[in-house]
mmCIF file with all atom_site columns, C-alpha atoms in Angstrom:
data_model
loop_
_atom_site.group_PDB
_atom_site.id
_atom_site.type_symbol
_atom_site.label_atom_id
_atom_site.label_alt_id
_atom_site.label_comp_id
_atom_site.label_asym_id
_atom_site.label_entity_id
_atom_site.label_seq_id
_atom_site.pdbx_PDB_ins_code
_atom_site.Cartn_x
_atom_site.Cartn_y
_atom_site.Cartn_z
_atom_site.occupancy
_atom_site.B_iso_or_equiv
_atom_site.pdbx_formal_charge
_atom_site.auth_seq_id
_atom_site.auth_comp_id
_atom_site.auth_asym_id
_atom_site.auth_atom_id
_atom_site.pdbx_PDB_model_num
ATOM 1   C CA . UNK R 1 1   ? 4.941   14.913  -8.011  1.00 65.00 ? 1   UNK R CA 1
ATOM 2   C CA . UNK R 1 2   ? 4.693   15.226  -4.429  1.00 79.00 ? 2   UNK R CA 1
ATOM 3   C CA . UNK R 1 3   ? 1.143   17.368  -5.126  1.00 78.00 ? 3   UNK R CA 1
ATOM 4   C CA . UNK R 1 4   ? 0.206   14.752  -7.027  1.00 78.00 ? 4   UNK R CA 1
ATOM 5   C CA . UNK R 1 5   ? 0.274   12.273  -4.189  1.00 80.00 ? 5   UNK R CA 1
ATOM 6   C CA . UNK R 1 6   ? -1.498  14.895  -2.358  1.00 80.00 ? 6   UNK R CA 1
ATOM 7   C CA . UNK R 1 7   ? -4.232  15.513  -4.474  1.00 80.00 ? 7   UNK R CA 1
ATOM 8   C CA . UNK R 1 8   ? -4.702  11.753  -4.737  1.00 77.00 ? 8   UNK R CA 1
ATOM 9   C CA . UNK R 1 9   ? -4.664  10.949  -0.552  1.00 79.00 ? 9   UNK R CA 1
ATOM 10  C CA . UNK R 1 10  ? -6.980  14.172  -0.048  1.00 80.00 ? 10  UNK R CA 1
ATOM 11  C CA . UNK R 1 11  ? -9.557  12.777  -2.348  1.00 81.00 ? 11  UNK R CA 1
ATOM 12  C CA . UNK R 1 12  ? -9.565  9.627   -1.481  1.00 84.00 ? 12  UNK R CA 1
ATOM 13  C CA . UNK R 1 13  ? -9.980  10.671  2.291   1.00 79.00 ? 13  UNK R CA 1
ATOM 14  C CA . UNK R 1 14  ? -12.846 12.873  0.831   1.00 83.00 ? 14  UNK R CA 1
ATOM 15  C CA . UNK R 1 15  ? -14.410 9.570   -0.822  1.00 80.00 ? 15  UNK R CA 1
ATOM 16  C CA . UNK R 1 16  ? -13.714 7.412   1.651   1.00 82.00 ? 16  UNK R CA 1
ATOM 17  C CA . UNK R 1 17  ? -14.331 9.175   5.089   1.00 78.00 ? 17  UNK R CA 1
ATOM 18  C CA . UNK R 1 18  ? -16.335 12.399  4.377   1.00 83.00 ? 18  UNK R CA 1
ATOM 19  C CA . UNK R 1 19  ? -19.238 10.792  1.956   1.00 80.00 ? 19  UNK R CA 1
ATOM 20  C CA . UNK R 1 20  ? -19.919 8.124   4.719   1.00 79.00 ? 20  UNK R CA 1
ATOM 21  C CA . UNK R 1 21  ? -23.503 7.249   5.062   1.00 82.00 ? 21  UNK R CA 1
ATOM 22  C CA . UNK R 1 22  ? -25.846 4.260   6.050   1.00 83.00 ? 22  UNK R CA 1
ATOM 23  C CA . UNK R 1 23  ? -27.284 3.825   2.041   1.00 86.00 ? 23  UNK R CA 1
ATOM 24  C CA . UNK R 1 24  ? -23.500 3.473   0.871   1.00 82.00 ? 24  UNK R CA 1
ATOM 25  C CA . UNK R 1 25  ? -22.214 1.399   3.749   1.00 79.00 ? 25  UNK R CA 1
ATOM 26  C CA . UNK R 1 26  ? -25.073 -0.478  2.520   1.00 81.00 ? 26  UNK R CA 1
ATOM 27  C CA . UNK R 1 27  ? -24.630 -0.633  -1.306  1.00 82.00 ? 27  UNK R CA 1
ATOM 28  C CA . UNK R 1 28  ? -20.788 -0.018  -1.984  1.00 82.00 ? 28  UNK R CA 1
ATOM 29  C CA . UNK R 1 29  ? -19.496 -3.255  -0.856  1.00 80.00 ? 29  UNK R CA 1
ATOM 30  C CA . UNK R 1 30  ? -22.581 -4.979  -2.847  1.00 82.00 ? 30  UNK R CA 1
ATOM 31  C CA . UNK R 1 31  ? -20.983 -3.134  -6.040  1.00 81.00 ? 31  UNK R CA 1
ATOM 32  C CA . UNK R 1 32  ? -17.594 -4.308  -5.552  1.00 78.00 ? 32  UNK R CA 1
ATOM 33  C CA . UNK R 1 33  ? -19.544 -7.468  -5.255  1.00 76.00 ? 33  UNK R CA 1
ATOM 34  C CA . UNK R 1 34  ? -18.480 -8.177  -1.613  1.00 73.00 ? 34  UNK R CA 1
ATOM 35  C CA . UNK R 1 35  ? -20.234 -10.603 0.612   1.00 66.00 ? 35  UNK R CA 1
ATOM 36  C CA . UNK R 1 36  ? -21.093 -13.057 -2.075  1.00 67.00 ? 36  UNK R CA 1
ATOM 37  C CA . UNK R 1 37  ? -22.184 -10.660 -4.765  1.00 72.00 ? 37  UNK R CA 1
ATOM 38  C CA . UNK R 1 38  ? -19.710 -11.039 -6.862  1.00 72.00 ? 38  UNK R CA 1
ATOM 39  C CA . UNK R 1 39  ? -20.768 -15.119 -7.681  1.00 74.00 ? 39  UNK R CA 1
ATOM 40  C CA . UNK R 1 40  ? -24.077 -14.009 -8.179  1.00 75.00 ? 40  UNK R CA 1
ATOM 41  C CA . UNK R 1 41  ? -23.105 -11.681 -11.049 1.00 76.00 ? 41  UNK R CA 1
ATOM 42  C CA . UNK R 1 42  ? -20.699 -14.285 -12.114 1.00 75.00 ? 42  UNK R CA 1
ATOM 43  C CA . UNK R 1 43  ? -23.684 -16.790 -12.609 1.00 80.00 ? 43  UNK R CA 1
ATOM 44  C CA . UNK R 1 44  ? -26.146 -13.989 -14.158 1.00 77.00 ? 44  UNK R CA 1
ATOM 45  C CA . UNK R 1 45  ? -23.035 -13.050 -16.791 1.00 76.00 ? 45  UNK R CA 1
ATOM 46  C CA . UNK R 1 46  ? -22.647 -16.873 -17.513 1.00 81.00 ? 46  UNK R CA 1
ATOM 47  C CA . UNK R 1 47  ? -26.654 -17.322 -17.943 1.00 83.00 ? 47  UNK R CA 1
ATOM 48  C CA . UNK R 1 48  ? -26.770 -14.525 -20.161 1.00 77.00 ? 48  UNK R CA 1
ATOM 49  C CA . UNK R 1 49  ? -23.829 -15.520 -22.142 1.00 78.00 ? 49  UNK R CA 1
ATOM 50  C CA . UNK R 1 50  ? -25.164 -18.990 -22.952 1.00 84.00 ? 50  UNK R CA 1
ATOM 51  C CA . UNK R 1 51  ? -28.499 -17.673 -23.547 1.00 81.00 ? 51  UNK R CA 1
ATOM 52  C CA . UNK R 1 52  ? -26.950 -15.617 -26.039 1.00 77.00 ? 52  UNK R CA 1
ATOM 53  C CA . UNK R 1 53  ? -24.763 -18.517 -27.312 1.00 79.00 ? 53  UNK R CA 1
ATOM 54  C CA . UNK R 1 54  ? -27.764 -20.332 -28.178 1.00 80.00 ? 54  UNK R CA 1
ATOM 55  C CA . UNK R 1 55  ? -30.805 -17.756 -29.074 1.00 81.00 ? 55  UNK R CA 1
ATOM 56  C CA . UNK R 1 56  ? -28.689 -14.585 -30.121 1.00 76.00 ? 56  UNK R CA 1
ATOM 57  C CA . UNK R 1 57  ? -28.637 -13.425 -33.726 1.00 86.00 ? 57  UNK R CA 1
ATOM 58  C CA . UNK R 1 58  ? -24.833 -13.004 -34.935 1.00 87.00 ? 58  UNK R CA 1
ATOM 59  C CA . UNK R 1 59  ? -24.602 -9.986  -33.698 1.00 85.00 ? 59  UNK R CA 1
ATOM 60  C CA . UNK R 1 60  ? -25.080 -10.695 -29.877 1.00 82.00 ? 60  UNK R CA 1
ATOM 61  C CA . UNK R 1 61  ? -22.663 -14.082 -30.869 1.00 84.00 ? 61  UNK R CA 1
ATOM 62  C CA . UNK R 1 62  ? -19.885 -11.246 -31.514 1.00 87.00 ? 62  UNK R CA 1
ATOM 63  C CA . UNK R 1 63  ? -20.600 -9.067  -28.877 1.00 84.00 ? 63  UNK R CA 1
ATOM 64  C CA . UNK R 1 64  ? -19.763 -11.841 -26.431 1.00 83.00 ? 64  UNK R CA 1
ATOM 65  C CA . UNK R 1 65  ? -17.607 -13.494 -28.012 1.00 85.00 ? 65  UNK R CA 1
ATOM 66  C CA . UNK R 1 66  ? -14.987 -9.360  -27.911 1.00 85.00 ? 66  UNK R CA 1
ATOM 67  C CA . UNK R 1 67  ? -16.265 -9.324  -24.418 1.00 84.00 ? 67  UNK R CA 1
ATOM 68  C CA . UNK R 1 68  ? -15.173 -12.718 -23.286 1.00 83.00 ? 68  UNK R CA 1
ATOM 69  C CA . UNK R 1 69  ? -11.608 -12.109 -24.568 1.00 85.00 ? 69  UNK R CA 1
ATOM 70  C CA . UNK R 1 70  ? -11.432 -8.730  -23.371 1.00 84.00 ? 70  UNK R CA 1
ATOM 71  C CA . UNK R 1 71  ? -12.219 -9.074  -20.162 1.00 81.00 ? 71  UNK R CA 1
ATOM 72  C CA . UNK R 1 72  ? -9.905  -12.255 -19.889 1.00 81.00 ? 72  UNK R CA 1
ATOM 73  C CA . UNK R 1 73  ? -6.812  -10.742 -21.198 1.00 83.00 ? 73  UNK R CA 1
ATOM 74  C CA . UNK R 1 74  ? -7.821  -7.012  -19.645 1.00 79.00 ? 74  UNK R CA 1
ATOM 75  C CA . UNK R 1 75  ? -7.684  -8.614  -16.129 1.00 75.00 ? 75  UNK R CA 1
ATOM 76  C CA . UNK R 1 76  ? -5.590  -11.787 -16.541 1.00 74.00 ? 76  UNK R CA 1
ATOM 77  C CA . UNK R 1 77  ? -2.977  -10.369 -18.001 1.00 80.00 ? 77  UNK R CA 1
ATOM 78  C CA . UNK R 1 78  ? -2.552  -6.074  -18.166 1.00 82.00 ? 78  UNK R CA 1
ATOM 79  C CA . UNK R 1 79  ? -3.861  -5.555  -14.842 1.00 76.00 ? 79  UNK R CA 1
ATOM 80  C CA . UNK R 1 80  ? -1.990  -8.375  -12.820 1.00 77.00 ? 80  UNK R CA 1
ATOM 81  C CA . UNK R 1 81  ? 1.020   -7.460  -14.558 1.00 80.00 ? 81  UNK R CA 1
ATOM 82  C CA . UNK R 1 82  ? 0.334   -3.918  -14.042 1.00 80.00 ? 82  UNK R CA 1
ATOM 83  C CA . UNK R 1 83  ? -0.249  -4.670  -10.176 1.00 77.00 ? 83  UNK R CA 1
ATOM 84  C CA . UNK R 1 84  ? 3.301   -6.289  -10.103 1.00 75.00 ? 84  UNK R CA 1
ATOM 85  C CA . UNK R 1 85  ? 5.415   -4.002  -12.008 1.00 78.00 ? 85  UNK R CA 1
ATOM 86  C CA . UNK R 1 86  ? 3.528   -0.469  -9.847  1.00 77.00 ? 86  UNK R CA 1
ATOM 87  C CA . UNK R 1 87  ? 3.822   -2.557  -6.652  1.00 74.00 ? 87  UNK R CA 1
ATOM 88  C CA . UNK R 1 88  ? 1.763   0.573   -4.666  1.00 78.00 ? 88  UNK R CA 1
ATOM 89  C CA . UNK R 1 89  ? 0.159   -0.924  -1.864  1.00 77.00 ? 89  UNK R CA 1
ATOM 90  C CA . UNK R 1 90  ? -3.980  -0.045  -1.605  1.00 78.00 ? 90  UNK R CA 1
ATOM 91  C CA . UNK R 1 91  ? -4.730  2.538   1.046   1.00 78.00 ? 91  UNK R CA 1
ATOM 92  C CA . UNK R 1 92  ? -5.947  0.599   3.732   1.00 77.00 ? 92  UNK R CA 1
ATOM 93  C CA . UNK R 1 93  ? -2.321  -0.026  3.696   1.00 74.00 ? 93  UNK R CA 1
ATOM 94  C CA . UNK R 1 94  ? -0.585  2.882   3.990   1.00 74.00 ? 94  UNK R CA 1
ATOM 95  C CA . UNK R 1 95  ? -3.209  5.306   5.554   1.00 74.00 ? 95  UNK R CA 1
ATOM 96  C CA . UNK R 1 96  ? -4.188  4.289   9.306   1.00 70.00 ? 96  UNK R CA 1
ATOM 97  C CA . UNK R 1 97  ? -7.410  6.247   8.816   1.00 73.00 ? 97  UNK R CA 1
ATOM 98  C CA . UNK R 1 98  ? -8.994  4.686   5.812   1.00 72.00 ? 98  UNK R CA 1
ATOM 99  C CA . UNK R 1 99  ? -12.296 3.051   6.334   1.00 72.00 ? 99  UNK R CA 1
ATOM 100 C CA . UNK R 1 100 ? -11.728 -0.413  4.819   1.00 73.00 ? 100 UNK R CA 1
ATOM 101 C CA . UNK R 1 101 ? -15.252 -1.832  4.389   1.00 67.00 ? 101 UNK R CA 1
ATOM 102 C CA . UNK R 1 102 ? -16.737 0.413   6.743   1.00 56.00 ? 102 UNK R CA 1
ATOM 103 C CA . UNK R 1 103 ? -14.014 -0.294  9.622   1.00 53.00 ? 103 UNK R CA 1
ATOM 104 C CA . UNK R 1 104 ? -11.036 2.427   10.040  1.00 51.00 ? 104 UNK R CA 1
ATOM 105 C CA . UNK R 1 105 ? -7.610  1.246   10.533  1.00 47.00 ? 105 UNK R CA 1
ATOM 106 C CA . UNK R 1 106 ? -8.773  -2.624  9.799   1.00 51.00 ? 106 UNK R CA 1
ATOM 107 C CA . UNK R 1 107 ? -5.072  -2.572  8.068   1.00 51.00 ? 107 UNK R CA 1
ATOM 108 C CA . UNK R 1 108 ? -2.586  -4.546  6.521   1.00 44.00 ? 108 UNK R CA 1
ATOM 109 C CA . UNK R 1 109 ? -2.937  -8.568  6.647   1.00 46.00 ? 109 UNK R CA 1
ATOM 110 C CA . UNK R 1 110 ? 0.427   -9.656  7.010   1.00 47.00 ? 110 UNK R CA 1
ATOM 111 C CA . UNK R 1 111 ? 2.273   -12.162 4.625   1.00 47.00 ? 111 UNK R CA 1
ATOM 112 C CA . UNK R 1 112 ? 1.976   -15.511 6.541   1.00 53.00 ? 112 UNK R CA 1
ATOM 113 C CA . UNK R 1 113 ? 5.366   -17.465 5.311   1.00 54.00 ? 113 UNK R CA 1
ATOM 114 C CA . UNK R 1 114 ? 5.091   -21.352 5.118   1.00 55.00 ? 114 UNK R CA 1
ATOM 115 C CA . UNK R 1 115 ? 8.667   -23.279 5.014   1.00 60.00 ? 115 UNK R CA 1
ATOM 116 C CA . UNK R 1 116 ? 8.762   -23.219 1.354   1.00 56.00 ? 116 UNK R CA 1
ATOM 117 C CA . UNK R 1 117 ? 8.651   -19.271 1.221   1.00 53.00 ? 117 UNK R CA 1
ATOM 118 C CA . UNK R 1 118 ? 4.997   -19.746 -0.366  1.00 49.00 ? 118 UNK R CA 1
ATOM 119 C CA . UNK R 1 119 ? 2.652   -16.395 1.046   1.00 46.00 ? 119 UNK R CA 1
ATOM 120 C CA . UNK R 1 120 ? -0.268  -18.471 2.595   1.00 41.00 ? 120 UNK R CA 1
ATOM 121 C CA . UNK R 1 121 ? -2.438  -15.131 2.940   1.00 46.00 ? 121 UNK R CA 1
ATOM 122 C CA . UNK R 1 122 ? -1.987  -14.525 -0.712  1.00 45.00 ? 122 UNK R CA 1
ATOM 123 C CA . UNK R 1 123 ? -5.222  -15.799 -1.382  1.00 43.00 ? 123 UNK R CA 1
ATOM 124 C CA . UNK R 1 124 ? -7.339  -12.857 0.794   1.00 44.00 ? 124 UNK R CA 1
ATOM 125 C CA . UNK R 1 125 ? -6.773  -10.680 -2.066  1.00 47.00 ? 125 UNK R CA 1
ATOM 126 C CA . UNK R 1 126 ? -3.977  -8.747  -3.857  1.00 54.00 ? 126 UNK R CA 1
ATOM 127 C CA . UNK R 1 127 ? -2.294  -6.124  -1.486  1.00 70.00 ? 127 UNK R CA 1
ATOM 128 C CA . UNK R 1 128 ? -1.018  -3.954  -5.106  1.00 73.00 ? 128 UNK R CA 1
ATOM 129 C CA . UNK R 1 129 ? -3.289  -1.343  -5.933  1.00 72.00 ? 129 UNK R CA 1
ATOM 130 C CA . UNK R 1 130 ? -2.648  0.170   -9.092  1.00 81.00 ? 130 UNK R CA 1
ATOM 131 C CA . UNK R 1 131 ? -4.769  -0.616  -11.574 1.00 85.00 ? 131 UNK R CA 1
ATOM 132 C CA . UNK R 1 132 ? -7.999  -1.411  -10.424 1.00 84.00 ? 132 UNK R CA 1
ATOM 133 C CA . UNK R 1 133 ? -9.321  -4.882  -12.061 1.00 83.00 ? 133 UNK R CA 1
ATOM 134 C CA . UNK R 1 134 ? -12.618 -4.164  -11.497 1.00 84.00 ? 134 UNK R CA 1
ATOM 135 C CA . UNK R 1 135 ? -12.798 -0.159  -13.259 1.00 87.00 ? 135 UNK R CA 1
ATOM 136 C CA . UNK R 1 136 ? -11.036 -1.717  -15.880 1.00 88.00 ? 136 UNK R CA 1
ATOM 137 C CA . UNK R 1 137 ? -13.416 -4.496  -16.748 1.00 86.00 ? 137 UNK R CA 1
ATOM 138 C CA . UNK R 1 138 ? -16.588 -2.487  -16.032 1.00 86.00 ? 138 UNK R CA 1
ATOM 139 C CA . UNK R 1 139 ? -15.371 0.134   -18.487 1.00 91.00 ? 139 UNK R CA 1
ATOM 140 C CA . UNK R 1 140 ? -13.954 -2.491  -20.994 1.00 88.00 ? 140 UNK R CA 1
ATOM 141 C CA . UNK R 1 141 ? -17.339 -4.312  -20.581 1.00 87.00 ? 141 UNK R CA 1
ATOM 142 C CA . UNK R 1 142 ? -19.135 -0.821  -21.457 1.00 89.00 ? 142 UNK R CA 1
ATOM 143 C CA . UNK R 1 143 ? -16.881 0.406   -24.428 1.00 90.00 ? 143 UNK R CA 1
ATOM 144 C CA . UNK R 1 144 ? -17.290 -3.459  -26.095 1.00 87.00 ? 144 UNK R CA 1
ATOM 145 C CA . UNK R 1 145 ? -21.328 -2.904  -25.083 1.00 86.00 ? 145 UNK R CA 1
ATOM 146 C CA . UNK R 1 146 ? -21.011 -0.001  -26.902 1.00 89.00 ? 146 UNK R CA 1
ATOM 147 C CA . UNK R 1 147 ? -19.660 -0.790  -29.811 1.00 88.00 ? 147 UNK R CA 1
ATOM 148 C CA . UNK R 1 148 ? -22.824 -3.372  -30.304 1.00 86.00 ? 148 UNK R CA 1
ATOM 149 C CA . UNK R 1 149 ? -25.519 -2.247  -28.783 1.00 85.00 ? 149 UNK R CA 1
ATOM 150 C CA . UNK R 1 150 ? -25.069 1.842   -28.637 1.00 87.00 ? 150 UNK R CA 1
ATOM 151 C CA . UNK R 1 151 ? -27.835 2.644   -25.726 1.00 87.00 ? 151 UNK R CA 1
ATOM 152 C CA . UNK R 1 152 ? -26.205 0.407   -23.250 1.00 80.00 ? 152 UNK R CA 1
ATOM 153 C CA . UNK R 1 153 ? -24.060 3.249   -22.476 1.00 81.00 ? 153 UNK R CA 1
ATOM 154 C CA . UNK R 1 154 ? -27.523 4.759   -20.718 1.00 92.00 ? 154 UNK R CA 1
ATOM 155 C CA . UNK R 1 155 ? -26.920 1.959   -18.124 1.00 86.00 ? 155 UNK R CA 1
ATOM 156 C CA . UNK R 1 156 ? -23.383 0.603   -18.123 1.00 85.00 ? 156 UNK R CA 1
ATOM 157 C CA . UNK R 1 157 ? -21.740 3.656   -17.729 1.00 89.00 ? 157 UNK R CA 1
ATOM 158 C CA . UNK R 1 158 ? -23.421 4.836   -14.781 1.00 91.00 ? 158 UNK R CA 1
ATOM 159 C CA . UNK R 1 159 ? -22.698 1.251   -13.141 1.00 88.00 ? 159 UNK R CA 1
ATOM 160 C CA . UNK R 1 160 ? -19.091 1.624   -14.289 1.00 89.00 ? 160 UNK R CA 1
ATOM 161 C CA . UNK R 1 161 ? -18.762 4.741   -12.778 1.00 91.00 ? 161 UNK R CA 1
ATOM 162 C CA . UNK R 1 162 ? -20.586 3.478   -9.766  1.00 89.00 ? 162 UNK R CA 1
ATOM 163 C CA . UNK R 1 163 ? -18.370 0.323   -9.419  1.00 88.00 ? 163 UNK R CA 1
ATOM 164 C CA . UNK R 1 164 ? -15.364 2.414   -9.512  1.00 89.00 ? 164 UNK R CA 1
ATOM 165 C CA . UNK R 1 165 ? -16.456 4.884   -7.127  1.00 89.00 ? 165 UNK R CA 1
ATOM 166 C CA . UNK R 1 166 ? -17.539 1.984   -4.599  1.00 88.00 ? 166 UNK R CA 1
ATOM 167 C CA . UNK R 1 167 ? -13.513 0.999   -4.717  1.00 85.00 ? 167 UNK R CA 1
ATOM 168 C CA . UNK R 1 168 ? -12.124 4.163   -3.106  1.00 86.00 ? 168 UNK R CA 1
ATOM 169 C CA . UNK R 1 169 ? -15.231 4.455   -0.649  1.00 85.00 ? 169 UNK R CA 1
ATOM 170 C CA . UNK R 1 170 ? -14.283 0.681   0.155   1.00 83.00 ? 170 UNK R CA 1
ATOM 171 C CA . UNK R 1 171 ? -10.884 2.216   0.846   1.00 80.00 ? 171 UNK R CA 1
ATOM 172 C CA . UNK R 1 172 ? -9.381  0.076   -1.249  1.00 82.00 ? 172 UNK R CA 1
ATOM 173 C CA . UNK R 1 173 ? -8.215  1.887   -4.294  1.00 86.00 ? 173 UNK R CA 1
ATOM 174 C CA . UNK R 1 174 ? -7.045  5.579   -4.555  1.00 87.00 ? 174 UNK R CA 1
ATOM 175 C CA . UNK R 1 175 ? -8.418  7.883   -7.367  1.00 90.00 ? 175 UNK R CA 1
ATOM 176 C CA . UNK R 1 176 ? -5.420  7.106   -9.409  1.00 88.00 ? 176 UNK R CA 1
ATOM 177 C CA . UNK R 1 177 ? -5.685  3.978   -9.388  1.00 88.00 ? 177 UNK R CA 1
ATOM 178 C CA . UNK R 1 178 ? -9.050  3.640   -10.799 1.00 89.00 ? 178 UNK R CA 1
ATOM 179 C CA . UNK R 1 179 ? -8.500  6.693   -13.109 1.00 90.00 ? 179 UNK R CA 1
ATOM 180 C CA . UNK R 1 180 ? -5.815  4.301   -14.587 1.00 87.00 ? 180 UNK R CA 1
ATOM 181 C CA . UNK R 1 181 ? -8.220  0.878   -14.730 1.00 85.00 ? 181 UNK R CA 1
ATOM 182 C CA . UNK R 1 182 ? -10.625 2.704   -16.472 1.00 87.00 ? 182 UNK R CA 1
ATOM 183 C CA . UNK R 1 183 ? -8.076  4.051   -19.188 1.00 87.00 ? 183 UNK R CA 1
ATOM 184 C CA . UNK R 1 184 ? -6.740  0.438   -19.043 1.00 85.00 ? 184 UNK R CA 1
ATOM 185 C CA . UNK R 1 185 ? -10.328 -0.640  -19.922 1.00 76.00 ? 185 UNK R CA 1
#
């Protein structure tokens, strides 16, 4: 297994520090909707979703209905519990020379204790790794597109694929990790 591990560091160096340039320092944290990106596509998904909700024929009604409760229970409940049972910390984590965001060696935030035991710097983000939550939903998003609406494949699963990559050039997700979320999804 230990070649395994290997295989998995040495690509994600290769994603994450070879494959560095200014369009993808640019564009990867937008797809792993950093910086504010990620409520914009929240609001967009919502607006579409009523729209559909209210104009769509039944088909569209169904279609959003799958993907609302798949992508609820896909990263409410698998991947979180997933997270917790795998317990592998992201890469930023364990490799000094990941570029997290653009910034090598940014590291580890520390658990900040309160008296009551309660993490206080839980709520920058999950420090587990495996699965990723966000190739998981892209590609459970796609695969439900898919079953409705058979082109959408022409652009979701480029964006899946493009999502996932953006994790392990973000440094925060090795290859694994999001080879498992998108089997998860």
């Amino acid at each position: 297994m230990h070649w395994l591990q290997t295989l998995d560091t040495n690509l994600f160096l290769f994603c994450n520090r070879w494959l560095v340039n200014p369009f993808f320092d640019w564009l990867m944290p937008i797809l792993s909707g950093s910086n504010g990106t990620k409520h914009g596509l929240i609001a967009v998904a919502i607006a579409v979703g009523i729209a559909l909700l209210c104009f769509g024929n039944r088909r569209a009604r169904l279609c959003l209905l799958l993907m609302v409760l798949v992508m609820t229970t896909n990263d409410a409940l698998i991947c979180n519990m997933l997270k917790h049972a795998v317990a592998r910390p992201r890469p930023f984590v364990t490799l000094s020379e990941a570029r997290l965001f653009g910034q090598v060696g940014k590291g580890y935030v520390a658990p900040e204790l309160n008296e009551n035991g309660v993490d206080m710097a839980a709520n920058q983000g999950s420090h587990n790794s495996m699965p990723s939550s966000h190739a998981a939903n892209w590609f459970a998003a796609t695969m439900v597109l898919f079953i409705y609406y058979r082109k959408s494949l022409w652009f979701m699963l480029p964006l899946a694929l493009a999502v996932s990559f953006s994790r392990l050039y973000n440094g925060v997700h090795y290859p694994s990790d999001v080879l498992a979320g998108a089997l998860v999804g």
